[in-house]
Short mmCIF file of C-alpha atoms in Angstrom, two decimals:
data_model
loop_
_atom_site.label_atom_id
_atom_site.label_comp_id
_atom_site.label_asym_id
_atom_site.label_seq_id
_atom_site.Cartn_x
_atom_site.Cartn_y
_atom_site.Cartn_z
CA UNK W 155 448.07 166.76 255.87
CA UNK W 156 450.32 165.35 253.20
CA UNK W 157 450.41 161.60 252.88
CA UNK W 158 453.66 160.05 253.90
CA UNK W 159 453.48 157.80 250.82
CA UNK W 160 455.33 159.34 247.92
CA UNK W 161 454.12 159.17 244.43
CA UNK W 162 456.71 157.62 242.24
CA UNK W 163 457.46 159.26 238.94
CA UNK W 164 456.13 157.52 235.80
CA UNK W 165 458.56 155.02 234.37
CA UNK W 166 460.61 156.17 231.34
CA UNK W 167 459.29 154.28 228.39
CA UNK W 168 462.74 154.22 226.80
CA UNK W 169 465.37 154.49 229.52
CA UNK W 170 468.29 153.69 227.20
CA UNK W 171 467.67 154.81 223.55
CA UNK W 172 471.16 153.75 222.50
CA UNK W 173 470.60 150.17 223.68
CA UNK W 174 467.24 150.02 221.93
CA UNK W 175 468.79 151.38 218.73
CA UNK W 176 471.56 148.83 218.82
CA UNK W 177 469.05 146.11 219.48
CA UNK W 178 466.72 147.17 216.62
CA UNK W 179 469.58 147.60 214.11
CA UNK W 180 471.24 144.35 214.99
CA UNK W 181 469.03 142.58 212.46
CA UNK W 182 470.34 144.87 209.72
CA UNK W 183 473.93 144.17 210.79
CA UNK W 184 473.29 140.45 210.77
CA UNK W 185 471.84 140.55 207.27
CA UNK W 186 474.74 142.73 206.08
CA UNK W 187 477.32 140.26 207.42
CA UNK W 188 475.61 137.33 205.87
CA UNK W 189 475.40 138.93 202.42
CA UNK W 190 478.97 140.19 202.79
CA UNK W 191 480.11 136.53 203.21
CA UNK W 192 478.27 135.73 199.96
CA UNK W 193 479.95 138.62 198.10
CA UNK W 194 483.48 137.81 199.34
CA UNK W 195 483.00 134.11 198.53
CA UNK W 196 481.61 134.80 195.04
CA UNK W 197 484.46 137.20 194.14
CA UNK W 198 487.24 134.77 195.25
CA UNK W 199 485.56 131.63 193.87
CA UNK W 200 485.25 133.53 190.52
CA UNK W 201 489.02 133.99 190.37
CA UNK W 202 489.67 137.40 191.86
CA UNK W 203 492.40 137.79 194.49
CA UNK W 204 491.33 137.97 198.13
CA UNK W 205 492.37 141.62 198.51
CA UNK W 206 490.00 142.82 195.71
CA UNK W 207 486.65 142.26 197.49
CA UNK W 208 488.15 143.23 200.88
CA UNK W 209 489.62 146.59 199.72
CA UNK W 210 486.52 147.29 197.59
CA UNK W 211 484.24 146.84 200.63
CA UNK W 212 486.23 149.29 202.65
CA UNK W 213 486.76 151.96 199.90
CA UNK W 214 483.54 151.64 197.83
CA UNK W 215 481.13 150.11 200.39
CA UNK W 216 478.12 149.68 198.17
CA UNK W 217 476.50 146.20 198.31
CA UNK W 218 474.60 145.86 194.97
CA UNK W 219 477.13 148.00 193.12
CA UNK W 220 479.93 145.77 194.36
CA UNK W 221 478.12 142.66 193.24
CA UNK W 222 477.56 144.22 189.77
CA UNK W 223 481.11 145.47 189.46
CA UNK W 224 482.49 142.05 190.30
CA UNK W 225 480.08 140.48 187.88
CA UNK W 226 481.40 142.59 185.09
CA UNK W 227 485.07 141.78 186.04
CA UNK W 228 484.37 138.09 186.14
CA UNK W 229 482.58 138.27 182.81
CA UNK W 230 485.64 139.62 181.21
CA UNK W 231 484.91 143.36 181.37
CA UNK W 232 487.57 145.95 182.19
CA UNK W 233 487.93 148.04 185.38
CA UNK W 234 486.41 151.01 183.68
CA UNK W 235 483.24 149.14 182.75
CA UNK W 236 483.07 147.68 186.23
CA UNK W 237 483.46 151.22 187.76
CA UNK W 238 480.87 152.64 185.42
CA UNK W 239 478.40 149.96 186.37
CA UNK W 240 478.83 150.56 190.08
CA UNK W 241 478.53 154.31 189.70
CA UNK W 242 475.23 153.89 187.77
CA UNK W 243 473.71 151.63 190.33
CA UNK W 244 474.86 153.85 193.27
CA UNK W 245 473.18 157.07 191.86
CA UNK W 246 470.11 156.12 194.02
CA UNK W 247 472.25 157.03 197.06
CA UNK W 248 472.05 160.70 196.00
CA UNK W 249 468.35 160.67 197.00
CA UNK W 250 469.16 158.95 200.30
CA UNK W 251 471.92 161.47 200.95
CA UNK W 252 469.54 164.37 200.50
CA UNK W 253 467.10 162.68 202.84
CA UNK W 254 469.60 162.23 205.68
CA UNK W 255 471.83 165.20 205.07
CA UNK W 256 470.43 166.98 208.18
CA UNK W 257 471.27 164.07 210.44
CA UNK W 258 475.06 164.02 209.81
CA UNK W 259 476.01 166.87 212.07
CA UNK W 260 478.41 169.80 211.57
CA UNK W 261 481.97 169.60 210.25
CA UNK W 262 483.38 168.62 206.98
CA UNK W 263 485.02 165.42 208.22
CA UNK W 264 481.84 164.28 209.94
CA UNK W 265 479.77 164.88 206.79
CA UNK W 266 482.38 163.13 204.66
CA UNK W 267 482.30 160.05 206.89
CA UNK W 268 478.51 160.14 207.11
CA UNK W 269 478.21 160.27 203.33
CA UNK W 270 480.39 157.10 203.14
CA UNK W 271 477.96 155.31 205.49
CA UNK W 272 474.77 156.17 203.55
CA UNK W 273 473.03 153.02 202.35
CA UNK W 274 469.42 152.00 201.74
CA UNK W 275 469.19 150.26 205.09
CA UNK W 276 470.85 152.97 207.13
CA UNK W 277 468.68 155.70 205.63
CA UNK W 278 465.48 153.73 206.07
CA UNK W 279 466.30 152.86 209.65
CA UNK W 280 467.21 156.42 210.56
CA UNK W 281 464.21 158.07 208.87
CA UNK W 282 461.84 155.61 210.61
CA UNK W 283 462.65 157.10 214.08
CA UNK W 284 460.13 159.55 215.58
CA UNK W 285 462.34 162.58 216.42
CA UNK W 286 465.47 164.29 215.05
CA UNK W 287 467.77 163.44 217.92
CA UNK W 288 466.93 159.75 217.64
CA UNK W 289 467.18 159.82 213.87
CA UNK W 290 470.76 161.17 214.14
CA UNK W 291 471.72 158.57 216.71
CA UNK W 292 470.04 155.78 214.57
CA UNK W 293 471.97 156.87 211.55
CA UNK W 294 475.41 156.68 213.19
CA UNK W 295 474.70 153.56 215.18
CA UNK W 296 473.24 151.66 212.30
CA UNK W 297 475.73 153.07 209.81
CA UNK W 298 478.88 152.19 211.78
CA UNK W 299 477.58 148.84 212.78
CA UNK W 300 476.50 147.88 209.25
CA UNK W 301 479.84 149.03 207.85
CA UNK W 302 481.71 146.84 210.38
CA UNK W 303 479.46 143.87 209.80
CA UNK W 304 479.67 144.09 206.02
CA UNK W 305 483.44 144.26 205.98
CA UNK W 306 483.83 141.46 208.52
CA UNK W 307 481.54 139.33 206.48
CA UNK W 308 483.26 140.08 203.19
CA UNK W 309 486.68 139.25 204.66
CA UNK W 310 485.34 135.96 206.11
CA UNK W 311 483.80 135.00 202.78
CA UNK W 312 486.87 135.99 200.74
CA UNK W 313 489.18 133.97 202.96
CA UNK W 314 486.79 130.96 202.90
CA UNK W 315 486.63 131.27 199.09
CA UNK W 316 485.18 128.42 197.21
CA UNK W 317 484.85 126.21 200.31
CA UNK W 318 481.31 127.62 200.80
CA UNK W 319 480.14 126.26 197.48
CA UNK W 320 477.30 127.99 195.62
CA UNK W 321 476.16 130.78 198.01
CA UNK W 322 472.85 130.92 196.21
CA UNK W 323 471.91 127.60 197.74
CA UNK W 324 471.67 129.37 201.17
CA UNK W 325 469.21 132.01 200.04
CA UNK W 326 471.45 134.79 201.18
CA UNK W 327 470.06 137.14 198.47
CA UNK W 328 466.79 137.34 200.42
CA UNK W 329 468.28 138.74 203.61
CA UNK W 330 468.45 142.45 202.64
CA UNK W 331 465.02 142.67 200.93
CA UNK W 332 463.44 141.12 204.05
CA UNK W 333 465.09 143.66 206.33
CA UNK W 334 464.04 146.60 204.10
CA UNK W 335 460.42 145.43 204.05
CA UNK W 336 460.57 145.31 207.88
CA UNK W 337 461.92 148.82 207.99
CA UNK W 338 459.38 150.56 205.64
CA UNK W 339 456.22 148.86 206.90
CA UNK W 340 455.81 151.20 209.85
CA UNK W 341 455.99 154.24 207.58
CA UNK W 342 453.46 152.75 205.24
CA UNK W 343 451.07 152.07 208.09
CA UNK W 344 451.35 155.62 209.46
CA UNK W 345 451.18 157.50 206.14
CA UNK W 346 448.58 156.40 203.67
CA UNK W 347 449.96 158.73 201.00
CA UNK W 348 453.14 156.72 200.84
CA UNK W 349 451.37 153.50 199.85
CA UNK W 350 450.56 154.46 196.25
CA UNK W 351 454.11 155.53 195.38
CA UNK W 352 455.56 152.47 197.20
CA UNK W 353 453.20 150.10 195.31
CA UNK W 354 454.13 151.80 192.02
CA UNK W 355 457.82 151.38 192.83
CA UNK W 356 457.35 147.71 193.68
CA UNK W 357 455.56 147.06 190.41
CA UNK W 358 458.22 148.79 188.37
CA UNK W 359 461.02 146.99 190.11
CA UNK W 360 459.43 143.57 189.75
CA UNK W 361 458.61 144.13 186.08
CA UNK W 362 462.21 145.17 185.34
CA UNK W 363 463.98 142.51 187.39
CA UNK W 364 464.13 139.81 184.64
CA UNK W 365 465.56 142.20 182.06
CA UNK W 366 468.08 144.49 183.70
CA UNK W 367 471.19 143.96 185.79
CA UNK W 368 470.92 143.73 189.62
CA UNK W 369 470.46 147.13 191.18
CA UNK W 370 468.83 148.82 188.33
CA UNK W 371 465.31 147.86 189.41
CA UNK W 372 465.90 149.86 192.62
CA UNK W 373 466.70 152.97 190.48
CA UNK W 374 463.57 152.42 188.50
CA UNK W 375 461.45 152.13 191.68
CA UNK W 376 462.39 155.68 192.45
CA UNK W 377 459.97 156.75 189.76
CA UNK W 378 457.27 156.01 192.27
CA UNK W 379 458.26 159.23 194.03
CA UNK W 380 456.65 161.14 191.14
CA UNK W 381 453.22 159.84 192.23
CA UNK W 382 453.91 161.19 195.78
CA UNK W 383 454.90 164.59 194.34
CA UNK W 384 451.77 164.60 192.24
CA UNK W 385 449.66 163.88 195.24
CA UNK W 386 451.15 166.73 197.16
CA UNK W 387 450.42 169.18 194.28
CA UNK W 388 446.84 167.90 194.11
CA UNK W 389 446.36 168.41 197.82
CA UNK W 390 447.72 171.89 197.66
CA UNK W 391 445.39 172.82 194.78
#
């Protein structure tokens, strides 16, 4: 005889993946908005019109490249030198774009929009997810949210201008590195083969930081990927 007591189904460990992705990526958005305020304030306090950092953040949307380009302009360099600096620093996004290309979805317009949203933080957050569907959702949720937060922050900082004083006093430059460390730690714990390349990248970036412009150490850190490829060849042999 069957028992009248029904066995309830096991609880869903993740009943609302969208809500959890929004919650997890909100820290990245917050950091993006805070650093965006710093960028907008620095640009306007240095003498640039308010519209320059605002339009740049919508059209270019590249944090470290924007800082460097504005630095060149404020130092007296021309627009071509500023653009060349930004392009050089943003070459790292080519590697990130290849890593997340499969997450963007079909359609030329979708892929064009997705390419505009590729950043260090969005790529790291998406690739840290456990399955393809969640990676795609994470990319779009984190990418759109970060784009909005960055531009809101830049606009706020630009309109506030010099009223904020020296933004370095607030330690805003530490926000993004702290977020990136939090994003990559799970991958380093799960895959021991990533630790050597990551450590090499950190050493190269730290060693170069005092001598090269902001953003270039990130490019040099990509050399650590060579150690990962060497390890794969050794394992195959």
